[in-house]
Structure formats: C-alpha cells, structure tokens
mmCIF file of C-alpha atoms and ligand atoms in Angstrom:
data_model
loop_
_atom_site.group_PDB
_atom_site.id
_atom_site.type_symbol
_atom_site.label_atom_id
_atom_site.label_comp_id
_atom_site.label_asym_id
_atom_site.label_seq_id
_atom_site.Cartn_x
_atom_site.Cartn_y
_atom_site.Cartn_z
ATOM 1 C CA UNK G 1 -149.071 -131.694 5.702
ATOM 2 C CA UNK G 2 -148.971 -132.627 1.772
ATOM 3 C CA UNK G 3 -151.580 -132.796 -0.499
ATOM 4 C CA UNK G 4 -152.909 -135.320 -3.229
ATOM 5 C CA UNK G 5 -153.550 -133.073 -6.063
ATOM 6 C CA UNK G 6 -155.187 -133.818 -9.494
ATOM 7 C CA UNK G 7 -155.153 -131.535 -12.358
ATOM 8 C CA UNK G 8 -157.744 -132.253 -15.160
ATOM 9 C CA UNK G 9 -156.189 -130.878 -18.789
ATOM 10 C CA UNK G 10 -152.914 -131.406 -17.081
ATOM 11 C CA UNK G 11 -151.846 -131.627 -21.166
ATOM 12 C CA UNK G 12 -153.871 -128.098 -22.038
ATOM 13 C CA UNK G 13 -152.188 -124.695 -22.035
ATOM 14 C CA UNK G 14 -154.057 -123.478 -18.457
ATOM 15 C CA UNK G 15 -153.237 -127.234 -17.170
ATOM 16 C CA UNK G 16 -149.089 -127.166 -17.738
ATOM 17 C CA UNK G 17 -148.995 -123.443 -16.387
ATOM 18 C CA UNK G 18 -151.179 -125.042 -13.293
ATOM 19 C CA UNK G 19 -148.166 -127.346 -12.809
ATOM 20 C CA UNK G 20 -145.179 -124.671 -13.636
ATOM 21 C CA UNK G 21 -146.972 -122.318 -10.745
ATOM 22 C CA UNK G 22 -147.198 -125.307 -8.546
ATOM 23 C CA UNK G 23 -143.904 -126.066 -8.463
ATOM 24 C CA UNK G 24 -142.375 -122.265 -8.686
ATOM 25 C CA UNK G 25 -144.699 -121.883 -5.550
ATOM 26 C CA UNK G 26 -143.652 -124.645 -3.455
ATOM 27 C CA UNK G 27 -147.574 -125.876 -2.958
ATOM 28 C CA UNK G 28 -146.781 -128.750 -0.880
ATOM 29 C CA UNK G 29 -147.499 -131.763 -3.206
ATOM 30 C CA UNK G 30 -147.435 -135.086 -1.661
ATOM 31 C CA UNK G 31 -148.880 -137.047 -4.841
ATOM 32 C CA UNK G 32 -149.893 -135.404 -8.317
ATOM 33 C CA UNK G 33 -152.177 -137.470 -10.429
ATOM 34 C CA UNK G 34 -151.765 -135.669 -14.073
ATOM 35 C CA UNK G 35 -155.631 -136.284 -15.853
ATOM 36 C CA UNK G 36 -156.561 -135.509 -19.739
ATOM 37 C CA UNK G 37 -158.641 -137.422 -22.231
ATOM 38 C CA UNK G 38 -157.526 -141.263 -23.605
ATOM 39 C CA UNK G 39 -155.629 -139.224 -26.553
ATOM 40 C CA UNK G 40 -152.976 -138.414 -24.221
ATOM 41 C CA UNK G 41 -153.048 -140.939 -21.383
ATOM 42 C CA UNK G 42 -149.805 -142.993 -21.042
ATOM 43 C CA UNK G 43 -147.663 -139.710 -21.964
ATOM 44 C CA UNK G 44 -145.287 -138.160 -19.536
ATOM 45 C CA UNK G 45 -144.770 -134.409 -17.906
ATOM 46 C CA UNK G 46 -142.129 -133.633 -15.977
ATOM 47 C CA UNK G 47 -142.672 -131.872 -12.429
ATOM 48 C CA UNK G 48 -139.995 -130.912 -10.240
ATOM 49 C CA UNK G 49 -137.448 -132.895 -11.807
ATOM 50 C CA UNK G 50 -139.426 -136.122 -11.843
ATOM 51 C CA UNK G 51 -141.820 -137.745 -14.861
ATOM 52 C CA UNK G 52 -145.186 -138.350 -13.851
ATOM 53 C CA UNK G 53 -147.646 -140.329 -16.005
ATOM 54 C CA UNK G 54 -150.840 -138.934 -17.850
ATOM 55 C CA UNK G 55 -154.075 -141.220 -16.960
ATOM 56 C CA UNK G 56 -157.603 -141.168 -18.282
ATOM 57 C CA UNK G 57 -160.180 -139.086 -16.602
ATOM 58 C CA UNK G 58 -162.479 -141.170 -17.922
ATOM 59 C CA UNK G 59 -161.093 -144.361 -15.866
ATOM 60 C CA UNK G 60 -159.876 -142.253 -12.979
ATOM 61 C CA UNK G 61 -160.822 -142.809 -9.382
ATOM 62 C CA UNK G 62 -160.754 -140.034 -7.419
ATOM 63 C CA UNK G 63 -160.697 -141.170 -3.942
ATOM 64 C CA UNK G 64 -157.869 -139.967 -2.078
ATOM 65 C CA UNK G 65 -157.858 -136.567 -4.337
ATOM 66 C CA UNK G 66 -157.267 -133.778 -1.394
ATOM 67 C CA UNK G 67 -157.527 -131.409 -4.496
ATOM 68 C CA UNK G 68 -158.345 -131.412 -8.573
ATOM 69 C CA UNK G 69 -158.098 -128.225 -10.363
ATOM 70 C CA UNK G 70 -160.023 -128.549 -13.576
ATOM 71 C CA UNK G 71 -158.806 -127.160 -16.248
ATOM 72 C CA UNK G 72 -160.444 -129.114 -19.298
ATOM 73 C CA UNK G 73 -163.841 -127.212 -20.721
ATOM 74 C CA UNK G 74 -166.942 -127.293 -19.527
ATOM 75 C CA UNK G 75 -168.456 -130.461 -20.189
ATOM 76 C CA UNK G 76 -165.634 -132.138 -18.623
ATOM 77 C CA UNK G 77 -166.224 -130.356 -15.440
ATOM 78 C CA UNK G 78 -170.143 -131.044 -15.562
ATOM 79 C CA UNK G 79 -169.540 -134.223 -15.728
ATOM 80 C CA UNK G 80 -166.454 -134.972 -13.643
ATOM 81 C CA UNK G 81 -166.345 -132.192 -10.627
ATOM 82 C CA UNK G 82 -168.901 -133.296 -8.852
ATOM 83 C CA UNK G 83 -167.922 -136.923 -8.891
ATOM 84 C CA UNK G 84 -164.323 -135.594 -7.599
ATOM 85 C CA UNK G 85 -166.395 -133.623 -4.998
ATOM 86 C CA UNK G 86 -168.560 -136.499 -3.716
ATOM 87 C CA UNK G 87 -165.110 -138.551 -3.541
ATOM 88 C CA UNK G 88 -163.948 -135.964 -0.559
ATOM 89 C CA UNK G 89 -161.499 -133.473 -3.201
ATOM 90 C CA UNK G 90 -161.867 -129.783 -2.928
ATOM 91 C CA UNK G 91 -162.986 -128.940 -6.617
ATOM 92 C CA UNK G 92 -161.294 -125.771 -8.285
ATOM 93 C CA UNK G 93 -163.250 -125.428 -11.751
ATOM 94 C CA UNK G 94 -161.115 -122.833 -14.128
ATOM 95 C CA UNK G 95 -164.479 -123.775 -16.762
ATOM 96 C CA UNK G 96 -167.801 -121.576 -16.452
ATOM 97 C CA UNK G 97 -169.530 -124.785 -16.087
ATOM 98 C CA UNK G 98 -170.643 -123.362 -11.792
ATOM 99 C CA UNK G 99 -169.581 -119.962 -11.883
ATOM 100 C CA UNK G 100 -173.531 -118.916 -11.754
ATOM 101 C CA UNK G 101 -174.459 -121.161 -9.470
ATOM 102 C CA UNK G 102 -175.332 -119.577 -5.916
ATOM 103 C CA UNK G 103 -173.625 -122.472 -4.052
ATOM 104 C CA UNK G 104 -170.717 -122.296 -5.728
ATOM 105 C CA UNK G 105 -168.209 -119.406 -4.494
ATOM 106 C CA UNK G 106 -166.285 -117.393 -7.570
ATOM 107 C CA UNK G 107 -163.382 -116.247 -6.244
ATOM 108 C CA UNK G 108 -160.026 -113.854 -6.839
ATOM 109 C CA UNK G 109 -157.760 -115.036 -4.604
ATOM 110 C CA UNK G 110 -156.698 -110.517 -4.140
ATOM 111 C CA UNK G 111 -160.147 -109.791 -3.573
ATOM 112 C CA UNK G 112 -162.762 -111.862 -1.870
ATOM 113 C CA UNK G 113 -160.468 -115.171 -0.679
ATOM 114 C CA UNK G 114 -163.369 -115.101 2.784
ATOM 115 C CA UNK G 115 -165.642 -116.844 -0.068
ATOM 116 C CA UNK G 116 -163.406 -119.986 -0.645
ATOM 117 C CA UNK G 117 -165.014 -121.259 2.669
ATOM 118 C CA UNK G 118 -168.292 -121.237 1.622
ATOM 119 C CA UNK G 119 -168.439 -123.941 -0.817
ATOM 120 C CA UNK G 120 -171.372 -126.649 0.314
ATOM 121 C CA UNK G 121 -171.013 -128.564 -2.723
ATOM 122 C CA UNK G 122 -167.092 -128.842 -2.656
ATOM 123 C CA UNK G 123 -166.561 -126.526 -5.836
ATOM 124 C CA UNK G 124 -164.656 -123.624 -5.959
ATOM 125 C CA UNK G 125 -165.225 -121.588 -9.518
ATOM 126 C CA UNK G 126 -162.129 -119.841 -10.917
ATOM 127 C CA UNK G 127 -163.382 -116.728 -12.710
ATOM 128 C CA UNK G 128 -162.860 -115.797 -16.519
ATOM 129 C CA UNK G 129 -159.821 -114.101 -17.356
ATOM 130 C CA UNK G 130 -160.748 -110.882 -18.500
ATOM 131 C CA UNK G 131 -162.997 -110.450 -15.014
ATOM 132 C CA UNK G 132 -160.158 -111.371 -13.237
ATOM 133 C CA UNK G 133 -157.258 -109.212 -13.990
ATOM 134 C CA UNK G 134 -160.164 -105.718 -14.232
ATOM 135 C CA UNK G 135 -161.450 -106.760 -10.460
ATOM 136 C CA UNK G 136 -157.598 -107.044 -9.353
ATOM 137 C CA UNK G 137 -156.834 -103.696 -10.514
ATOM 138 C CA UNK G 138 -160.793 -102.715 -9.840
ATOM 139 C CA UNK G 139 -161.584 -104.004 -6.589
ATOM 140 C CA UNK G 140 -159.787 -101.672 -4.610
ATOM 141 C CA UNK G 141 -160.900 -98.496 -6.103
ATOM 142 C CA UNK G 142 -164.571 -99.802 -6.221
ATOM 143 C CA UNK G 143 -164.112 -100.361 -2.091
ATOM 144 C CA UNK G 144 -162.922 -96.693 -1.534
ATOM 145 C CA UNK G 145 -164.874 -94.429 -4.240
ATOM 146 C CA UNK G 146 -167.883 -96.977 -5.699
ATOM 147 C CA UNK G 147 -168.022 -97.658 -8.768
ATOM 148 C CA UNK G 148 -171.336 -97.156 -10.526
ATOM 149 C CA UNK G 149 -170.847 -98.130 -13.753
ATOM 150 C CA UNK G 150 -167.582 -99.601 -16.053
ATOM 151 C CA UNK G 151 -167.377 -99.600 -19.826
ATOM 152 C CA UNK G 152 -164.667 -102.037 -20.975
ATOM 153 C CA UNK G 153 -163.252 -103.303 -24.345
ATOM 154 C CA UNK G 154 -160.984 -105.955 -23.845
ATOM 155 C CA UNK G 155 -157.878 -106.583 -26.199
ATOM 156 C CA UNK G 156 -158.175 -110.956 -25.523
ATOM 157 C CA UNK G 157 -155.262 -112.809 -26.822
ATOM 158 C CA UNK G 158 -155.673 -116.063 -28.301
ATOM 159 C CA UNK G 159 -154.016 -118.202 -25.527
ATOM 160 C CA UNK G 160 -157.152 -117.832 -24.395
ATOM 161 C CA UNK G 161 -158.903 -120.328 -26.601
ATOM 162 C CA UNK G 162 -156.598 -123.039 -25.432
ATOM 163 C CA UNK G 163 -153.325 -124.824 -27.665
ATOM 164 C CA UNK G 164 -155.478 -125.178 -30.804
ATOM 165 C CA UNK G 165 -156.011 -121.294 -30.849
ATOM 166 C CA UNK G 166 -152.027 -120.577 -29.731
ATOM 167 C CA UNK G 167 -151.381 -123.157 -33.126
ATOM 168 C CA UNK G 168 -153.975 -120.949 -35.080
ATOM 169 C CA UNK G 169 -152.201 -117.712 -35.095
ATOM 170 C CA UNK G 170 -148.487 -119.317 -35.140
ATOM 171 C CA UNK G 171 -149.907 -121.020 -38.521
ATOM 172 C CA UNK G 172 -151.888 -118.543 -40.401
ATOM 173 C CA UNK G 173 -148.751 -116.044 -39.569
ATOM 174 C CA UNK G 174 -146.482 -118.060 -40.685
ATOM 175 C CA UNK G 175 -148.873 -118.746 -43.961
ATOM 176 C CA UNK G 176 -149.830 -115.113 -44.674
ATOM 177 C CA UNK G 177 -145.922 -114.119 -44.724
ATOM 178 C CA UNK G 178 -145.606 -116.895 -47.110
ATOM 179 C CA UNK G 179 -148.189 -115.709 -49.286
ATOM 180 C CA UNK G 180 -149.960 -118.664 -48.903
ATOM 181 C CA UNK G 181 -153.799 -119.001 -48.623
ATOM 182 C CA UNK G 182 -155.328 -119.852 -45.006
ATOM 183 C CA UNK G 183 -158.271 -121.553 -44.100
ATOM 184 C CA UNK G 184 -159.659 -120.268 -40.568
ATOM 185 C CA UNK G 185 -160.351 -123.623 -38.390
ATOM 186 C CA UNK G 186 -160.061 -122.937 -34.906
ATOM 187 C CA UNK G 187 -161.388 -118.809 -35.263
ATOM 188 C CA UNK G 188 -164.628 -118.181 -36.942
ATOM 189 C CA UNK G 189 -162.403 -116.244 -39.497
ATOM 190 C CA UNK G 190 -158.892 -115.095 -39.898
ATOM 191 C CA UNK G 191 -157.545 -114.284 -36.863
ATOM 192 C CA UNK G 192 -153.295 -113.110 -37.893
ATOM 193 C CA UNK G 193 -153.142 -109.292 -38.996
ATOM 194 C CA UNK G 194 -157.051 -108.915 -37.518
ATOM 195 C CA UNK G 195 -158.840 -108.311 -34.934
ATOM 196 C CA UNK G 196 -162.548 -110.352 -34.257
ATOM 197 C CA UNK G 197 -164.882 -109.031 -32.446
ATOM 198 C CA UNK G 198 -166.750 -112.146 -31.058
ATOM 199 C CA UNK G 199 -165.542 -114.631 -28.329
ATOM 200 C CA UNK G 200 -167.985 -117.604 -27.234
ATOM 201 C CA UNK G 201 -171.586 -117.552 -28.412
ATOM 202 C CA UNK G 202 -173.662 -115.119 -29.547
ATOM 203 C CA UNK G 203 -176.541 -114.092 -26.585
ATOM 204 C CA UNK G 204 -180.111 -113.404 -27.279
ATOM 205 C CA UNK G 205 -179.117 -109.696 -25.592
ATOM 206 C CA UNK G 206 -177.083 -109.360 -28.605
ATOM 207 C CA UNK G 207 -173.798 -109.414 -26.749
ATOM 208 C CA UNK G 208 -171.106 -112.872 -26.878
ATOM 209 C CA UNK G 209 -171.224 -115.095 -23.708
ATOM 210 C CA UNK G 210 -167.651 -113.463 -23.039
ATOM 211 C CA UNK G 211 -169.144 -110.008 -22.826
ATOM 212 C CA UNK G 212 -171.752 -111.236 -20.202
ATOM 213 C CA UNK G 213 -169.532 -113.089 -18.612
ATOM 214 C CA UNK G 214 -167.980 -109.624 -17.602
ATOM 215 C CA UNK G 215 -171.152 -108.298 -16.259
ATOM 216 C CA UNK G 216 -172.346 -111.400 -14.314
ATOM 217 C CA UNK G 217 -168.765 -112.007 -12.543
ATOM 218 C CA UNK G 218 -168.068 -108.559 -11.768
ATOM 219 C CA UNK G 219 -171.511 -108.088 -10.115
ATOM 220 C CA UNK G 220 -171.241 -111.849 -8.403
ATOM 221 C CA UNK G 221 -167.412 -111.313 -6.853
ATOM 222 C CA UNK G 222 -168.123 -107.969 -5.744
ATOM 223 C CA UNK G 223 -171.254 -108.795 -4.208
ATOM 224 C CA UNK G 224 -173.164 -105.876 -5.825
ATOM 225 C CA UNK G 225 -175.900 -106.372 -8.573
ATOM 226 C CA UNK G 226 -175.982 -102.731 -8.832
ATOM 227 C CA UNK G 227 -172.671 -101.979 -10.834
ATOM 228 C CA UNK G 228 -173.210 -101.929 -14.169
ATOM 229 C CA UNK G 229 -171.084 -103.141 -16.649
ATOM 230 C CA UNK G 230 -170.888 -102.429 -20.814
ATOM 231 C CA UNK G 231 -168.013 -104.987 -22.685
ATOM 232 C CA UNK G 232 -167.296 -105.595 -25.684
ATOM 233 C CA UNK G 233 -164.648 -108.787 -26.103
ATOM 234 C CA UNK G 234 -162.005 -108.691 -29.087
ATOM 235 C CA UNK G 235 -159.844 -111.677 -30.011
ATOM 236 C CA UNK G 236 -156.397 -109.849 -30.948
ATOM 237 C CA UNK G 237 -153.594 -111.414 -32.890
ATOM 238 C CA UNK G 238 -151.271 -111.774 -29.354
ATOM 239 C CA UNK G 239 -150.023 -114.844 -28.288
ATOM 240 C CA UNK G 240 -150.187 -114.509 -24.161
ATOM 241 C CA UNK G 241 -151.717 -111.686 -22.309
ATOM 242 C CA UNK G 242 -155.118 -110.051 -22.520
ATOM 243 C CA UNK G 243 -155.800 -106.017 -22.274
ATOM 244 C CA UNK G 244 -158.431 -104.084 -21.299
ATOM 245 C CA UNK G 245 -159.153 -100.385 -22.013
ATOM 246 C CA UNK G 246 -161.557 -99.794 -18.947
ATOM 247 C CA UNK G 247 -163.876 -96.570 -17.693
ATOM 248 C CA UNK G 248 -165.259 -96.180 -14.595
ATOM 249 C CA UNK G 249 -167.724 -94.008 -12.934
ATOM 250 C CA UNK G 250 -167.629 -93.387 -9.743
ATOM 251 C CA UNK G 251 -169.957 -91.888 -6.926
ATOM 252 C CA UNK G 252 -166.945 -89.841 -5.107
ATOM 253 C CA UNK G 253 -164.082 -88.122 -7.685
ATOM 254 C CA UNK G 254 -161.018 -90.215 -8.006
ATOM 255 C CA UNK G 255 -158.237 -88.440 -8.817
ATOM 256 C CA UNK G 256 -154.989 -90.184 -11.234
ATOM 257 C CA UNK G 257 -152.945 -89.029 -8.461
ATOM 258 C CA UNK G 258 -155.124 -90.693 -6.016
ATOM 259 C CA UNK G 259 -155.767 -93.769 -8.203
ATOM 260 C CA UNK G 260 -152.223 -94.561 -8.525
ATOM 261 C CA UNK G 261 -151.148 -94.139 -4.914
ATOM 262 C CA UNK G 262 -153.931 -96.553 -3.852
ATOM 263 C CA UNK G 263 -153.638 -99.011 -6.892
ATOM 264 C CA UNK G 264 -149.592 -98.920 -6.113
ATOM 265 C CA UNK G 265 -150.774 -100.250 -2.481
ATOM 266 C CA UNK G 266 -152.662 -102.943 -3.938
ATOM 267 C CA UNK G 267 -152.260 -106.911 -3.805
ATOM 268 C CA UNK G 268 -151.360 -108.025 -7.267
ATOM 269 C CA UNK G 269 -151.194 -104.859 -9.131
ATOM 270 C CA UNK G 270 -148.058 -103.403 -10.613
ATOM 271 C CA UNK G 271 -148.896 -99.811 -11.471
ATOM 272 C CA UNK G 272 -147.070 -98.617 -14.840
ATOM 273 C CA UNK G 273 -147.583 -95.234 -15.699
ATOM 274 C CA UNK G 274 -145.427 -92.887 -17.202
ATOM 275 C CA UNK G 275 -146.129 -90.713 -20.045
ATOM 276 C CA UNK G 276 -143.355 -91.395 -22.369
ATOM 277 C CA UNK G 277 -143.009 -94.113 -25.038
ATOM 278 C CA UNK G 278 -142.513 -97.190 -23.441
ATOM 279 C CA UNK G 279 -144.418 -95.930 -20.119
ATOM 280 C CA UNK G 280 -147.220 -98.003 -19.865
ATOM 281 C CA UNK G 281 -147.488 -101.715 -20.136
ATOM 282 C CA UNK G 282 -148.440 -104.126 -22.577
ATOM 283 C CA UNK G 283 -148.751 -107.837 -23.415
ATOM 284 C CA UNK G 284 -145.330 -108.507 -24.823
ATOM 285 C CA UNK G 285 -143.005 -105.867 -22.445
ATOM 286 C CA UNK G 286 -144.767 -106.761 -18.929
ATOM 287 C CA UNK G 287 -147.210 -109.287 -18.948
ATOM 288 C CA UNK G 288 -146.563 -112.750 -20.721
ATOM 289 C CA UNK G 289 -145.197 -114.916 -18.243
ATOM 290 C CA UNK G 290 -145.680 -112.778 -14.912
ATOM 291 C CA UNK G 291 -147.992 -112.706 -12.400
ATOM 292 C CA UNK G 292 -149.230 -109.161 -11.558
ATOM 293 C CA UNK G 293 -151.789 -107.061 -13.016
ATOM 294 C CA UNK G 294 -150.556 -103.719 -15.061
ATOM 295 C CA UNK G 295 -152.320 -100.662 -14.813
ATOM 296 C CA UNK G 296 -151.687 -97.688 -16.645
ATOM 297 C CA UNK G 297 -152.697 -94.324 -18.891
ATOM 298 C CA UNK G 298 -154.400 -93.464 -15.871
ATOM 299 C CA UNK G 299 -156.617 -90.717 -16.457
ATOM 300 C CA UNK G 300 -159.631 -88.615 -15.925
ATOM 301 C CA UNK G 301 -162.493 -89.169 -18.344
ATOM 302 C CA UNK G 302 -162.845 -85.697 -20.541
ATOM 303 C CA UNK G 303 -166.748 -86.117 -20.767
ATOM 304 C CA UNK G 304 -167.677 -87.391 -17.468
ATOM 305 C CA UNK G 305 -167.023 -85.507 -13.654
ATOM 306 C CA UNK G 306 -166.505 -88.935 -12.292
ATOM 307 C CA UNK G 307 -165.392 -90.843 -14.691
ATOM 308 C CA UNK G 308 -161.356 -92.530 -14.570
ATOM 309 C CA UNK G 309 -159.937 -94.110 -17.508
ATOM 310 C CA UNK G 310 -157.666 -96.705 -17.098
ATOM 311 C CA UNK G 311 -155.493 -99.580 -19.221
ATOM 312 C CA UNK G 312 -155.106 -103.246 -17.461
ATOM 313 C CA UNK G 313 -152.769 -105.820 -18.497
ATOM 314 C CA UNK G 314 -152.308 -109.442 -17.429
ATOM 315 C CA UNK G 315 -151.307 -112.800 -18.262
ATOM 316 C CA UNK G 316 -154.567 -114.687 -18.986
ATOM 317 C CA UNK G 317 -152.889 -117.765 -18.527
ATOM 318 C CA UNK G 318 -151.318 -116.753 -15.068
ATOM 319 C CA UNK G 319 -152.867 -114.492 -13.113
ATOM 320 C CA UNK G 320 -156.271 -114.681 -15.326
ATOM 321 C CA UNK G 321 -156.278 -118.947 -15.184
ATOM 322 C CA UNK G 322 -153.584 -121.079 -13.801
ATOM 323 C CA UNK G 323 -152.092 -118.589 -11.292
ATOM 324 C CA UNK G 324 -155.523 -117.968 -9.330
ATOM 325 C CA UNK G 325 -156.360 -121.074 -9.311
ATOM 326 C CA UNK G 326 -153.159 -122.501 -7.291
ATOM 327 C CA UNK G 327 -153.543 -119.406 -4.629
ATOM 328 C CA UNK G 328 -157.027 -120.552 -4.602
ATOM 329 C CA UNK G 329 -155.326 -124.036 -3.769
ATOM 330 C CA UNK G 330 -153.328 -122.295 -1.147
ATOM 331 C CA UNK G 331 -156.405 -120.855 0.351
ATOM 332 C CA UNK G 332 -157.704 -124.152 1.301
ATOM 333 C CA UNK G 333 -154.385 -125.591 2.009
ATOM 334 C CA UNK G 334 -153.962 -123.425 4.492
ATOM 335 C CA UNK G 335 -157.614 -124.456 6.404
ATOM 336 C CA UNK G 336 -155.969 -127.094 7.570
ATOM 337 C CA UNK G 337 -153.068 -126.036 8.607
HETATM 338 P P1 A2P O 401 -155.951 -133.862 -24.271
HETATM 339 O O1 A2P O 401 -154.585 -133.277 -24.432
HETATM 340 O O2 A2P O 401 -155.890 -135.327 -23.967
HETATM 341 O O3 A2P O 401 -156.906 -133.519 -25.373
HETATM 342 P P2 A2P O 401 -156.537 -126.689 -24.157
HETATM 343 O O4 A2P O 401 -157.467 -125.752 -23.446
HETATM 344 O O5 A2P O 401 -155.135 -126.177 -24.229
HETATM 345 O O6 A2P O 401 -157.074 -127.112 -25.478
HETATM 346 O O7 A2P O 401 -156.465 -128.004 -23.251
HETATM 347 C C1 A2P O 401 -157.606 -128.755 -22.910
HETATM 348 C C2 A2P O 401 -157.229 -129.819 -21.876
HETATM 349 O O8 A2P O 401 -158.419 -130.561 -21.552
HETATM 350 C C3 A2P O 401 -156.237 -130.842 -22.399
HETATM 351 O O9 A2P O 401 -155.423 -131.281 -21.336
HETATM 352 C C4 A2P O 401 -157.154 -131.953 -22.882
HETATM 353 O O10 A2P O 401 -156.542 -133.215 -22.902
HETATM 354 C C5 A2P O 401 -158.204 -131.932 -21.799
HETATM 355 N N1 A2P O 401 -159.447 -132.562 -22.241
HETATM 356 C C6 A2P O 401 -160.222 -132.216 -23.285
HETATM 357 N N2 A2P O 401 -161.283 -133.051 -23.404
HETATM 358 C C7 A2P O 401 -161.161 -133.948 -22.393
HETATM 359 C C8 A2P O 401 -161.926 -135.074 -21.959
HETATM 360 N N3 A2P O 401 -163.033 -135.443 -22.578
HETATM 361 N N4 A2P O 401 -161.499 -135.765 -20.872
HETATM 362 C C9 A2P O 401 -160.371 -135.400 -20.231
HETATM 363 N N5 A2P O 401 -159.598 -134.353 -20.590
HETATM 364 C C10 A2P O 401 -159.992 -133.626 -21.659
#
C-alpha cells in the first residue's frame, strides 16, 4: 500500500532533506502534501521528477494524512501535531516540543525502533541531533559493557540552526575575507573563524537547553536514568555535520580492539580508525551528505581503568534529523504491511 504523507517545513533545511531521503529510499508515497508558513505557500518543489505545490499549514486540513513529519520548530508542532494526530496521521515531530513527554516514544530508528509502537497519542518524537548520532555509535557498547557515565563536547555545525544559520556563516565568511565589518543576526555573536559555546537557552543548572537535552535523551532512549551524562555544546564554523569528542566509563573494561570489532558490527556505524593523517573522519571528508555514523581515535582513557575515548561524526541533517525520521516513517509503514 501507499501512503499520504505531509511534511511540515517542507521549505526548511531538515524539511527538503526529508523529501531527498524519501525519494532516494523509495518510501512508498501515494500523495505528498508539501506544508510551510503563508510566506512560502503557492511555491513549488520538485519530488521525483514531478512539481508539487507548497500550501499553508495554517489553512491545511489534515484528514486523509497517513503520515506528517514535522519539521518546522516547536511552536508549530505544539500547535499543529496534535490536530494532525486527532485527524488519524501518525505524527513524527523532529522539534523538542514532546520529546519529554512519557506518552510520547523518542526513538533511533538503530536502537530502540520496539518504541515506535507505543505511541497513545499518535506522536512519534525524533531525537536531537547530537543524541542521536552518540547513541548510534553508543548504544551498542552501553548493551555489552554499561556505561556509567559519558562526558561529551560536541563540535555542532550550524546547519543545525536551520537556513538562516547555513546563510549566517556563508555571509559573515564571505564579509570577514572582504574585510568588511559583520553584524551577528542569526548567532548571539560572530560565528565565521569562532567557535560559541552556547546553543539554545541558558538553564537555571547553568548548562544550555542543548547540553540537557543530551542528558535527558540519552537517559530516556536507553531506558536508564542511571547513566550520567556531562556536555558541553559548541556551535563550530562547519556548514553540515556535527562532532562529538565523547568518554565513557564503563562497569566491565572495553578494550579499542574490542570496541572496534563490535562498533564495526553495528547498524549505522561506519568505524574509521587508522592512525595516520587522514585516518579518522570528519565533517567535510565522511559525513556531509551520508548517512552513517563515524567513529574513530578510539582509545583507552589515560586517567581512568574503564574509561574509552572515542570521536563520532554524522550528518545532523541526515542521520541526526531528516534521515531518522523517514526510517522512523518506515517503521510504521511497515505495521501495516
Ligand atoms: P517558511 O519557508 O514558509 O518560513 P529552517 O529550520 O530551515 O529555518 O526551516 C523552517 C521550516 O519551518 C520552513 O519550512 C518554514 O517555512 C517552516 N515554518 C516556520 N514557521 C512556520 C509556521 N508558522 N507555519 C508553517 N511553517 C512554518
């Protein structure tokens, strides 16, 4: 059978990858309804060879939807997801609008897909980025030695923040080489040549949203409030494709050797890991515009007995967006087969 699907920010950065990955995947579209805000209805996308139209959200109705992916911010989704819902779609929310909600599943399609089922209010919540592509590459070594504890900076690039932030660094780059002054608009300050350390708001803990949201996810999708988690979330001056410098501690030694056999084994992960210049990956070489997860510079912590060091690269967009959300898709797609 074919699907009516609906994706909300069709227009956005997340929402035209959403429709690239549909199409590259073969999800079996019957009818695509392409949704964004008034500024862009009437406009026209292309998907497999054919021009659909851009409509209104706001004068949308969504009876008939089999399944909306949401890709436009959180206050869309508030409002909007659960009207989609009560209409009869399957909801999948890329926002953080449910993700803390305990009737609302947040899933990675590599490593707990058995929660897409449970979903009693018809919303599915696609994690944030930066959880997503650690658990990929996480998951599997947290099943076989526990993890205890991770410490994780995260190298975010600005795709992140959506097409304003992608026109943010093209512009002050291009400005700064031109000696010309910039004026931060979309960043809280300049973000080409630097490095900020500060994504989302600021917490009461002291810590951004961003950082917490690594901490809350992690414990939620592995189903463990006992792992702790320490981030800290940098905006870097990369177009596509966050990074992570991760630790772990674990209760049972890993080994690198034993890390990379299992991690090579893994759904989703491409392990990368040879020490020689060019041996490991990074945004530009191995992630922007592919699917899997890199993982290398695999090695044992020098101050810690249990404790693994490891590097994790992704496509935020893909695998850490867009990408999970469509094999999310393909998880209920395939209920009713
Ligand atoms: P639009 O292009 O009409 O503004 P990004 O994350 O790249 O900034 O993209 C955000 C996506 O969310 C865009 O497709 C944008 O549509 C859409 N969007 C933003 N606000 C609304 C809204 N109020 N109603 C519907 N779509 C919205």
């Amino acid at each position: 059978r074919s699907f009516h699907v609906a994706v909300v920010g069709a227009t956005g950065a997340v929402g035209e990858t959403m429709l690239a990955i549909l199409a590259e995947r073969d999800f079996p579209v019957g009818t695509l309804t392409l949704l964004a805000s008034e500024r862009s209805a009437g406009g026209e996308i292309e998907f497999n060879g054919q021009k659909v139209i851009v409509q209104d959200l706001a004068s949308f109705d969504p009876a008939g939807v089999d399944i909306a992916l949401f890709s436009a911010g959180g206050g869309v989704s508030r409002e909007y997801a659960p009207k989609f819902a009560a209409a009869g779609a399957v909801v999948i929310d890329n926002s953080s609008a449910f993700r803390y909600d305990d009737d609302v599943p947040l899933v990675v399609s590599e490593v707990n897909p058995e929660q897409v089922a449970k979903r009693p209010r018809g919303i599915i919540a696609n994690p944030n980025c930066s959880t997503m592509q650690m658990l990929v590459a996480l998951a599997p070594l947290h099943r076989r030695y526990g993890i205890e504890r991770i410490n994780v900076a995260t190298y975010q690039s600005v795709s992140g923040g959506g097409r304003s932030a992608l026109e943010e660094l093209g512009r002050q780059t291009g400005q700064l080489l031109g000696f010309q002054e910039i004026e931060p608009q979309r960043f809280p300050v300049q973000i080409a040549f630097n490095l900020i350390p500060h994504i989302d708001d600021f917490l009461d803990n002291g810590f951004t949203k961003e950082e917490m949201k690594l901490v809350w996810e992690t414990q939620k999708i592995l189903g463990d409030d006992s792992i702790l988690v320490n981030p800290t979330a940098v905006r870097v001056p990369v177009f596509y494709g966050h990074s992570e410098a991760v630790t772990i501690e674990t209760r049972e030694k890993v080994t690198v050797e034993a890390a990379r056999e299992l991690l090579a084994q893994s759904p989703g992960v491409e392990v990368v890991d040879r020490r020689e210049a060019g041996g490991y990956p990074t945004p530009v070489t191995h992630a922007s515009g592919t699917d899997a997860v890199y993982v290398g510079r695999i090695r044992e912590d020098l101050s810690h007995p249990r404790g693994l060091n490891l590097w994790i690269v992704s496509d935020n967009i893909r695998k850490g967006a867009a990408l999970n959300a469509v094999q999310l898709a393909e998880l209920v797609a395939a209920e009713t087969r």
